[in-house]
Amino acid sequence: MEATRRTIRLVVNGKPRSIEVAAHETLLAALKERLYLTGAKEGCGVGECGACTVLLDGRAVNACLVLAVEADGRELGTIEGEARPDGSLSALQRAFIDHAALQCGFCTPGMVLSARALLRRNPRPSREEIVEAIAGNLCRCTGYEPVIDAIAAAAEEEAAEGSVVPPAASAGAGEGRGP
Amino acid sequence: MLPSFAYVRPTTLKAAVAALAAPGTRAHAGGTDLLGCLRDRVFPADTLVSLAGLPELVGVTPTAEGGLRLGAMTTVATVAGHPDIAARYRALAEAAAAVASPQLRNQGTLGGNLCQRPRCWYFRGDFHCARKGGGKCFAVDGENRYHCVFGGETCFIVHPSDTAPALVALDALVRLAGAGGSRVVPLEKFFVPPSADFTRETVLEPGEVLTEVVVPAPPAGARSTYRKVRARGAWDFALAGAAVSLGIEGGRVKHARVVLSGAAPIPWRVPAAEQALIGHRLDGATIARAADAAVAGAEPLADNAYKVPLLRCAVEEALTALNS
């Protein structure tokens, strides 16, 4: 196999996709330029800001620090997959609006996906667990409190609805534990 | 933008080691440090050899001797959340949980955390420094508030890992696989101080790869902890830190390991602090003596003298936490 290009197969927001990528292409670049999913943002490009957060096999990762070729055979979740199947906003998305948990919006896709990873694993998180779950997502507008409020409110609503899919048995170990 | 490189994903360790024997190759584990280095042109790579095709390098399993084997490709998040690690090797669980951010812990691996390159801004920047084969260390007379207070000689980096000091405190061993088979070295001897060779951080030879970490059964009356001090409450490297592992029997310390982070170019074990503990009750006076001993002989640079009291307090807090 040509070592500088590869065809990878992955499941993106529930749909199987096959794309050809360069060996040195990041997952973030492949998302934007091959799959035309522009929700994940490039902020720092070195894993410090979390604006490019996506879910890889259900876990939050920085798409700027994952090679696209390493996503071969895996499941990818992006902000474009967060809304309900009918296109209406998820409880989490609505809670961000209701709590004014965004201003410029650049961090929001990553913030929502970090929250989604948390709620899948831990449907009733404490405030401390929410804070830790978004520790890798920088926001320069909100001061974080509205974001935390939004995630807490969404957790309550989703837990009440029973709409949260339980995490896979293997997922969730450790991520988000306090130091 | 990443520079272009080739990518291979061998499915046997033998093939991975063979691929890594070629010049210009780099092992890719989680990639969270590697890709940043390549992007910033800290060093080049012609070919990345992914270790993702080696499932045998993932997982935490008991050893026959009562310890644990941690595959090098096990994520930092898995280490942080593993119940056996939290129960028996608390310092490691705490250190792993204190690494970077949730996203980086999910992607970064334990092996990669041990093999990550220094964060010195001269090393990472456009400076042809000693560690990159240049003639001098720019930090020693430059901007050095995040640099070392122990063990600086020719190069004044601090080792950036949190799991490394915890694992040294737990007497961990690492297995290194190469073309001729594998060798096991104590983790403490895995790291190379600048006094021995300032151009590399580990004893890994070209073509060798770290495959597993083994922590031995804890000593009798074991307790351990890791205290990390950061400039802010989240996602940062240690300004100072302490990993402490003790064995306490009959109310007295029988076994002690005190290892500083954010202090030196390698995880900095302090035998004098350990000796101050052994044979004593873990009371306030003993803790104070050990904390003093932990920072005796520190040699701060122009901008990092603040680290000395931070390190002392990190040791004091860690020991106090183990006393409760």
Coordinates of C-alpha atoms in Angstrom, one line a residue:
Chain A
M1 CA 0.0 0.0 0.0
E2 CA 1.1 3.5 -0.8
A3 CA 2.5 4.9 2.5
T4 CA 1.7 8.5 1.8
R5 CA -2.0 8.1 1.0
R6 CA -4.6 5.8 2.3
T7 CA -8.3 5.0 1.9
I8 CA -9.9 4.9 5.3
R9 CA -13.3 3.7 6.3
L10 CA -15.0 5.2 9.2
V11 CA -18.5 5.8 10.6
V12 CA -19.3 9.5 10.8
N13 CA -22.4 10.5 12.8
G14 CA -23.8 7.0 12.3
K15 CA -23.1 6.8 8.5
P16 CA -20.3 4.7 7.0
R17 CA -17.9 6.8 4.9
S18 CA -14.9 6.0 2.9
I19 CA -12.3 8.7 2.0
E20 CA -8.8 8.9 0.7
V21 CA -6.5 11.0 2.9
A22 CA -2.8 11.9 3.0
A23 CA -0.7 10.3 5.6
H24 CA 0.1 13.6 7.1
E25 CA -3.5 14.9 7.1
T26 CA -5.1 15.6 10.5
L27 CA -8.5 14.3 11.3
L28 CA -9.6 17.9 11.5
A29 CA -8.4 18.7 8.0
A30 CA -10.1 15.6 6.7
L31 CA -13.4 16.5 8.4
K32 CA -13.4 20.0 6.8
E33 CA -11.9 19.3 3.4
R34 CA -13.0 15.7 2.6
L35 CA -16.3 15.3 4.5
Y36 CA -17.3 19.0 4.4
L37 CA -18.1 19.0 8.1
T38 CA -17.0 22.4 9.2
G39 CA -18.4 22.4 12.8
A40 CA -15.1 21.5 14.4
K41 CA -13.0 24.6 14.6
E42 CA -9.2 25.0 14.4
G43 CA -8.1 27.2 17.2
C44 CA -4.6 26.5 18.4
G45 CA -3.8 23.4 16.4
V46 CA -1.7 21.9 19.2
G47 CA -4.3 20.5 21.6
E48 CA -4.6 23.4 24.0
C49 CA -8.0 25.0 23.1
G50 CA -10.4 22.1 22.4
A51 CA -12.2 24.0 19.6
C52 CA -11.7 20.9 17.4
T53 CA -13.1 18.4 19.9
V54 CA -14.8 15.5 18.3
L55 CA -15.9 12.1 19.6
L56 CA -13.7 9.2 18.5
D57 CA -15.3 5.9 19.6
G58 CA -17.4 8.0 22.0
R59 CA -14.5 9.7 23.6
A60 CA -13.6 13.4 23.3
V61 CA -10.3 14.0 21.4
N62 CA -8.7 16.9 19.7
A63 CA -9.1 16.4 16.0
C64 CA -6.0 18.6 15.3
L65 CA -3.8 16.0 17.0
V66 CA -5.2 12.9 15.5
L67 CA -4.1 11.7 12.1
A68 CA -6.9 10.9 9.8
V69 CA -5.3 7.6 9.0
E70 CA -5.6 6.7 12.7
A71 CA -9.4 7.1 12.5
D72 CA -9.6 4.2 10.1
G73 CA -12.2 1.7 11.2
R74 CA -13.5 3.9 14.0
E75 CA -16.6 5.8 14.9
L76 CA -16.6 9.5 14.7
G77 CA -19.1 11.9 16.2
T78 CA -19.1 15.6 15.3
I79 CA -21.3 18.5 16.2
E80 CA -23.3 17.9 13.0
G81 CA -24.5 14.7 14.6
E82 CA -25.7 16.2 17.9
A83 CA -29.2 17.4 16.8
R84 CA -32.1 14.9 17.0
P85 CA -32.9 12.8 13.9
D86 CA -35.7 15.2 13.0
G87 CA -33.3 18.1 12.9
S88 CA -34.4 19.7 16.1
L89 CA -31.8 20.7 18.7
S90 CA -30.8 18.3 21.4
A91 CA -31.5 19.2 25.0
L92 CA -27.9 20.0 25.4
Q93 CA -27.9 22.4 22.4
R94 CA -31.0 24.1 23.7
A95 CA -29.6 24.4 27.2
F96 CA -26.6 26.3 25.7
I97 CA -29.0 28.7 24.1
D98 CA -31.2 29.0 27.2
H99 CA -28.3 29.7 29.5
A100 CA -26.4 32.1 27.1
A101 CA -23.5 29.6 27.3
L102 CA -22.0 31.1 24.2
Q103 CA -21.1 34.5 22.7
C104 CA -18.8 34.3 19.8
G105 CA -19.5 30.6 19.4
F106 CA -16.1 29.5 18.3
C107 CA -15.6 27.1 21.3
T108 CA -19.2 25.9 21.3
P109 CA -19.0 22.8 19.1
G110 CA -16.1 21.5 21.1
M111 CA -17.7 22.4 24.4
V112 CA -21.0 20.6 23.4
L113 CA -19.1 17.5 22.4
S114 CA -17.0 17.4 25.6
A115 CA -20.3 17.7 27.5
R116 CA -21.8 15.0 25.3
A117 CA -18.9 12.6 26.1
L118 CA -19.4 13.3 29.8
L119 CA -23.2 12.8 29.7
R120 CA -23.0 9.5 27.8
R121 CA -20.7 8.1 30.4
N122 CA -22.1 9.9 33.5
P123 CA -25.7 11.0 33.0
R124 CA -25.8 12.7 36.4
P125 CA -22.5 14.5 36.8
S126 CA -21.6 16.7 39.7
R127 CA -20.6 20.3 39.1
E128 CA -17.0 19.3 39.7
E129 CA -17.2 16.6 37.1
I130 CA -18.7 19.0 34.6
V131 CA -15.8 21.5 35.3
E132 CA -13.3 18.7 34.8
A133 CA -14.9 17.4 31.6
I134 CA -14.5 20.9 29.9
A135 CA -11.0 21.5 31.3
G136 CA -9.7 21.0 27.8
N137 CA -12.0 23.6 26.2
L138 CA -11.1 27.2 26.3
C139 CA -13.8 29.9 26.2
R140 CA -12.8 33.5 26.1
C141 CA -16.4 34.9 26.3
T142 CA -18.5 33.4 28.9
G143 CA -16.3 32.9 32.0
Y144 CA -17.5 29.2 31.9
E145 CA -20.3 29.6 34.5
P146 CA -23.1 29.7 31.9
V147 CA -21.5 26.7 30.2
I148 CA -21.5 24.7 33.4
D149 CA -25.1 25.7 34.1
A150 CA -26.2 24.6 30.7
I151 CA -24.5 21.2 30.9
A152 CA -26.0 20.7 34.4
A153 CA -29.5 21.6 33.2
A154 CA -29.2 19.4 30.1
A155 CA -28.0 16.5 32.3
E156 CA -31.1 16.9 34.4
E157 CA -33.4 17.1 31.5
E158 CA -31.9 14.2 29.6
A159 CA -31.8 12.0 32.7
A160 CA -35.5 12.8 33.3
E161 CA -36.3 12.0 29.7
G162 CA -34.2 8.9 29.8
S163 CA -32.9 9.9 26.4
V164 CA -29.3 9.2 27.2
V165 CA -27.8 6.1 25.6
P166 CA -25.8 4.2 28.3
P167 CA -22.1 4.2 27.7
A168 CA -20.5 1.1 26.4
A169 CA -19.0 -1.1 29.2
S170 CA -15.5 -0.3 28.0
A171 CA -15.9 3.4 27.7
G172 CA -15.5 6.1 30.2
A173 CA -12.8 4.8 32.5
G174 CA -11.2 7.8 34.1
E175 CA -11.8 10.6 31.7
G176 CA -13.0 13.6 33.6
R177 CA -11.7 12.4 37.1
G178 CA -10.5 15.3 39.2
P179 CA -6.8 15.5 39.8
Chain B
M1 CA 0.3 22.4 8.7
L2 CA 2.1 19.2 9.3
P3 CA 5.0 18.5 7.0
S4 CA 4.5 15.5 4.7
F5 CA 5.5 12.1 5.8
A6 CA 4.8 8.5 5.1
Y7 CA 2.8 6.3 7.4
V8 CA 2.9 2.6 8.1
R9 CA 0.9 0.6 10.6
P10 CA 2.5 -2.8 11.2
T11 CA 0.5 -5.5 12.8
T12 CA 3.3 -7.3 14.5
L13 CA 5.8 -6.0 17.0
K14 CA 8.5 -7.6 15.0
A15 CA 7.5 -5.7 11.9
A16 CA 7.2 -2.4 13.9
V17 CA 10.6 -2.8 15.3
A18 CA 12.0 -3.6 11.9
A19 CA 10.3 -0.5 10.4
L20 CA 11.7 1.7 13.3
A21 CA 15.2 0.5 12.5
A22 CA 15.2 2.6 9.3
P23 CA 16.6 6.1 9.6
G24 CA 14.0 9.0 9.6
T25 CA 11.3 6.9 11.3
R26 CA 9.4 7.8 14.4
A27 CA 7.0 5.7 16.5
H28 CA 3.5 7.1 16.6
A29 CA 1.6 6.1 19.8
G30 CA -1.2 8.7 20.6
G31 CA 0.5 11.4 18.6
T32 CA -0.4 14.2 20.9
D33 CA 3.2 15.2 21.5
L34 CA 4.7 13.9 18.2
L35 CA 2.4 15.8 15.9
G36 CA 3.0 19.1 17.8
C37 CA 6.8 18.5 17.4
L38 CA 6.5 17.8 13.7
R39 CA 4.2 20.7 13.1
D40 CA 6.6 23.0 14.9
R41 CA 9.6 21.5 13.1
V42 CA 11.3 20.5 16.4
F43 CA 12.5 17.4 14.6
P44 CA 11.7 15.9 11.2
A45 CA 10.2 12.5 10.3
D46 CA 10.2 10.7 7.0
T47 CA 7.9 7.9 8.1
L48 CA 5.7 7.5 11.1
V49 CA 5.4 3.9 12.4
S50 CA 2.0 3.7 14.0
L51 CA 1.7 1.3 17.0
A52 CA -2.1 1.3 16.7
G53 CA -2.0 -2.0 14.9
L54 CA -0.6 -3.8 18.0
P55 CA -3.5 -4.5 20.3
E56 CA -1.2 -6.5 22.6
L57 CA 0.3 -3.1 23.7
V58 CA -3.1 -2.0 25.1
G59 CA -4.5 -3.0 28.5
V60 CA -3.8 -3.4 32.2
T61 CA -3.3 -7.0 33.4
P62 CA -2.1 -8.5 36.7
T63 CA 1.4 -10.1 36.7
A64 CA 2.1 -13.5 38.3
E65 CA 4.1 -11.6 41.0
G66 CA 1.2 -9.6 42.2
G67 CA 1.9 -6.4 40.3
L68 CA 0.4 -4.9 37.2
R69 CA 1.5 -4.8 33.6
L70 CA 0.4 -1.7 31.7
G71 CA 0.7 -1.9 27.9
A72 CA 2.5 1.2 26.5
M73 CA -0.5 2.0 24.2
T74 CA -2.9 2.1 27.1
T75 CA -4.4 5.6 27.2
V76 CA -3.7 7.9 30.0
A77 CA -7.5 8.1 30.6
T78 CA -7.6 4.4 31.1
V79 CA -4.8 4.5 33.6
A80 CA -6.5 7.3 35.5
G81 CA -9.7 5.4 35.8
H82 CA -8.6 1.9 36.3
P83 CA -10.0 0.6 39.6
D84 CA -6.9 -1.7 40.4
I85 CA -4.6 1.2 39.8
A86 CA -6.7 3.6 42.0
A87 CA -6.8 1.0 44.8
R88 CA -3.2 -0.1 44.8
Y89 CA -1.1 2.5 43.0
R90 CA -2.9 5.7 43.9
A91 CA 0.0 8.0 43.0
L92 CA -0.2 6.7 39.4
A93 CA -4.0 7.1 39.2
E94 CA -3.7 10.7 40.5
A95 CA -0.8 11.5 38.2
A96 CA -2.6 10.2 35.2
A97 CA -5.8 12.1 36.1
A98 CA -3.6 15.3 36.4
V99 CA -2.2 15.0 32.9
A100 CA -3.3 17.7 30.4
S101 CA -7.0 17.7 29.5
P102 CA -9.7 15.0 29.0
Q103 CA -9.1 15.1 25.3
L104 CA -5.4 14.6 25.6
R105 CA -5.8 11.8 28.2
N106 CA -8.2 10.0 25.8
Q107 CA -5.7 10.1 22.9
G108 CA -2.4 10.2 24.7
T109 CA -0.8 6.9 25.8
L110 CA 1.1 5.9 28.9
G111 CA 4.2 5.0 26.8
G112 CA 3.9 8.3 25.0
N113 CA 3.6 10.2 28.3
L114 CA 7.0 8.7 29.4
C115 CA 8.6 9.3 26.0
Q116 CA 7.3 12.9 25.4
R117 CA 9.9 15.5 24.4
P118 CA 10.7 18.5 26.7
R119 CA 8.5 21.6 26.8
C120 CA 11.4 24.1 27.1
W121 CA 10.4 27.0 24.9
Y122 CA 13.9 27.2 23.4
F123 CA 13.9 23.5 22.5
R124 CA 10.4 23.9 21.0
G125 CA 11.2 27.2 19.3
D126 CA 13.6 28.2 16.6
F127 CA 16.7 27.8 18.7
H128 CA 19.5 25.5 17.8
C129 CA 20.0 24.5 21.4
A130 CA 22.3 22.0 23.0
R131 CA 19.6 19.3 23.0
K132 CA 19.1 19.8 19.3
G133 CA 22.8 19.4 18.6
G134 CA 23.7 23.1 18.9
G135 CA 26.3 24.5 21.1
K136 CA 24.5 26.0 24.1
C137 CA 21.5 26.1 26.4
F138 CA 19.6 29.3 25.9
A139 CA 17.6 28.9 29.1
V140 CA 20.5 29.0 31.5
D141 CA 21.0 32.7 30.9
G142 CA 17.6 33.4 29.3
E143 CA 13.9 33.1 30.2
N144 CA 14.0 30.3 32.7
R145 CA 11.1 30.5 35.0
Y146 CA 9.9 27.1 34.0
H147 CA 13.3 25.4 34.0
C148 CA 15.0 23.1 36.4
V149 CA 16.4 23.6 39.9
F150 CA 18.1 20.2 40.1
G151 CA 20.2 18.3 37.7
G152 CA 20.7 21.0 35.2
E153 CA 24.0 20.6 33.4
T154 CA 24.5 21.8 29.8
C155 CA 20.7 21.6 29.5
F156 CA 18.1 22.9 32.0
I157 CA 14.8 21.4 30.9
V158 CA 12.3 19.9 33.3
H159 CA 10.9 16.5 32.5
P160 CA 7.3 17.2 31.5
S161 CA 5.6 13.9 32.6
D162 CA 3.3 13.4 35.6
T163 CA 3.1 9.7 35.3
A164 CA 6.9 9.3 35.2
P165 CA 7.6 10.6 38.8
A166 CA 4.6 8.5 40.0
L167 CA 5.9 5.4 38.3
V168 CA 9.5 5.9 39.5
A169 CA 8.1 6.3 43.1
L170 CA 6.3 2.9 42.5
D171 CA 9.5 1.2 41.4
A172 CA 8.2 0.6 37.9
L173 CA 10.1 -1.3 35.2
V174 CA 9.8 -0.8 31.5
R175 CA 10.2 -3.3 28.7
L176 CA 12.0 -2.1 25.6
A177 CA 11.7 -4.2 22.4
G178 CA 14.3 -4.1 19.7
A179 CA 15.5 -6.1 16.8
G180 CA 17.4 -8.5 19.0
G181 CA 14.6 -9.1 21.5
S182 CA 13.6 -7.1 24.5
R183 CA 15.2 -5.8 27.6
V184 CA 13.7 -4.7 30.9
V185 CA 15.1 -1.6 32.7
P186 CA 14.0 0.1 35.9
L187 CA 12.1 3.2 34.9
E188 CA 14.5 5.3 37.0
K189 CA 17.3 4.2 34.7
F190 CA 15.2 4.8 31.6
F191 CA 15.6 8.5 31.8
V192 CA 18.9 10.1 30.8
P193 CA 20.2 13.1 32.8
P194 CA 22.0 15.8 30.8
S195 CA 25.2 14.9 32.7
A196 CA 25.2 11.6 30.9
D197 CA 23.9 12.8 27.5
F198 CA 22.1 16.1 26.9
T199 CA 20.9 15.1 23.5
R200 CA 18.4 12.5 24.6
E201 CA 15.9 12.0 27.4
T202 CA 15.7 8.2 27.4
V203 CA 17.9 5.1 26.9
L204 CA 15.8 4.0 23.9
E205 CA 18.1 3.2 21.0
P206 CA 17.1 3.7 17.4
G207 CA 14.8 0.9 16.5
E208 CA 13.7 0.3 20.1
V209 CA 10.2 0.8 21.3
L210 CA 8.7 0.9 24.8
T211 CA 6.2 -1.8 25.0
E212 CA 5.1 -2.1 28.6
V213 CA 5.4 -0.7 32.1
V214 CA 5.3 -3.1 35.0
V215 CA 4.6 -2.0 38.6
P216 CA 5.6 -4.5 41.2
A217 CA 3.4 -5.6 44.1
P218 CA 3.2 -2.7 46.5
P219 CA 5.2 -3.0 49.8
A220 CA 3.5 -3.9 53.0
G221 CA 1.4 -1.0 54.4
A222 CA 1.6 0.8 51.0
R223 CA 0.2 4.2 50.4
S224 CA 1.1 6.6 47.7
T225 CA 0.0 9.9 46.3
Y226 CA 0.9 12.5 43.6
R227 CA 0.7 16.3 44.3
K228 CA 0.9 18.6 41.3
V229 CA 1.1 22.3 41.4
R230 CA 0.1 24.2 38.3
A231 CA -0.2 27.9 37.4
R232 CA -3.9 27.4 37.0
G233 CA -6.5 24.8 38.0
A234 CA -6.6 22.9 34.8
W235 CA -4.6 21.7 31.8
D236 CA -1.0 22.6 32.5
F237 CA 2.3 21.1 33.1
A238 CA 3.6 20.9 36.6
L239 CA 5.4 23.9 38.0
A240 CA 6.3 21.6 40.8
G241 CA 5.1 18.3 42.1
A242 CA 5.9 15.3 44.3
A243 CA 5.2 11.6 44.0
V244 CA 5.5 9.8 47.3
S245 CA 5.2 6.1 47.9
L246 CA 5.5 4.7 51.4
G247 CA 5.3 1.4 53.2
I248 CA 4.2 1.9 56.8
E249 CA 4.3 -1.0 59.3
G250 CA 3.8 -0.8 63.0
G251 CA 3.3 2.9 62.7
R252 CA 6.8 3.5 61.2
V253 CA 7.9 4.1 57.7
K254 CA 9.7 1.1 56.4
H255 CA 9.8 2.0 52.7
A256 CA 9.9 5.4 51.1
R257 CA 10.2 6.9 47.6
V258 CA 10.1 10.6 47.1
V259 CA 10.3 11.8 43.5
L260 CA 9.9 15.4 42.4
S261 CA 8.3 16.6 39.2
G262 CA 8.8 20.0 37.5
A263 CA 12.2 20.0 39.2
A264 CA 14.8 18.4 37.0
P265 CA 15.5 17.1 33.5
I266 CA 14.5 13.7 34.8
P267 CA 12.0 12.6 37.5
W268 CA 14.0 13.6 40.4
R269 CA 14.3 11.0 43.1
V270 CA 15.5 12.4 46.5
P271 CA 17.2 9.7 48.6
A272 CA 17.9 12.2 51.4
A273 CA 14.1 12.8 51.8
E274 CA 13.5 9.0 51.8
Q275 CA 16.1 8.5 54.5
A276 CA 14.5 11.3 56.6
L277 CA 11.3 9.2 56.6
I278 CA 12.5 5.6 57.0
G279 CA 12.3 4.3 60.6
H280 CA 10.2 7.2 61.8
R281 CA 6.6 7.8 62.5
L282 CA 5.0 10.0 59.9
D283 CA 4.4 12.9 62.2
G284 CA 4.7 16.6 61.5
A285 CA 8.3 16.8 62.5
T286 CA 9.3 13.9 60.3
I287 CA 7.3 15.4 57.4
A288 CA 9.0 18.8 57.8
R289 CA 12.5 17.2 57.9
A290 CA 11.7 15.1 54.8
A291 CA 10.4 18.2 53.0
D292 CA 13.4 20.2 53.9
A293 CA 15.7 17.4 52.7
A294 CA 13.8 17.1 49.4
V295 CA 14.9 20.6 48.3
A296 CA 18.3 20.8 50.0
G297 CA 20.9 21.6 47.4
A298 CA 18.5 23.1 44.9
E299 CA 20.2 25.4 42.4
P300 CA 17.6 27.8 41.1
L301 CA 18.3 30.0 38.0
A302 CA 17.5 33.7 37.8
D303 CA 13.7 33.3 37.4
N304 CA 12.8 30.1 39.1
A305 CA 13.7 30.3 42.7
Y306 CA 9.9 30.2 43.5
K307 CA 10.0 26.5 42.6
V308 CA 12.0 25.7 45.7
P309 CA 9.3 26.5 48.3
L310 CA 6.7 25.1 45.9
L311 CA 8.5 21.8 45.7
R312 CA 9.0 21.7 49.5
C313 CA 5.3 22.3 50.0
A314 CA 4.4 19.7 47.4
V315 CA 6.4 17.1 49.4
E316 CA 4.9 18.3 52.7
E317 CA 1.4 18.2 51.3
A318 CA 1.8 14.8 49.8
L319 CA 3.3 13.3 53.0
T320 CA 0.6 15.0 55.1
A321 CA -2.1 13.5 52.8
L322 CA -0.6 10.1 53.4
N323 CA -0.7 10.6 57.2
S324 CA -4.4 11.0 57.3

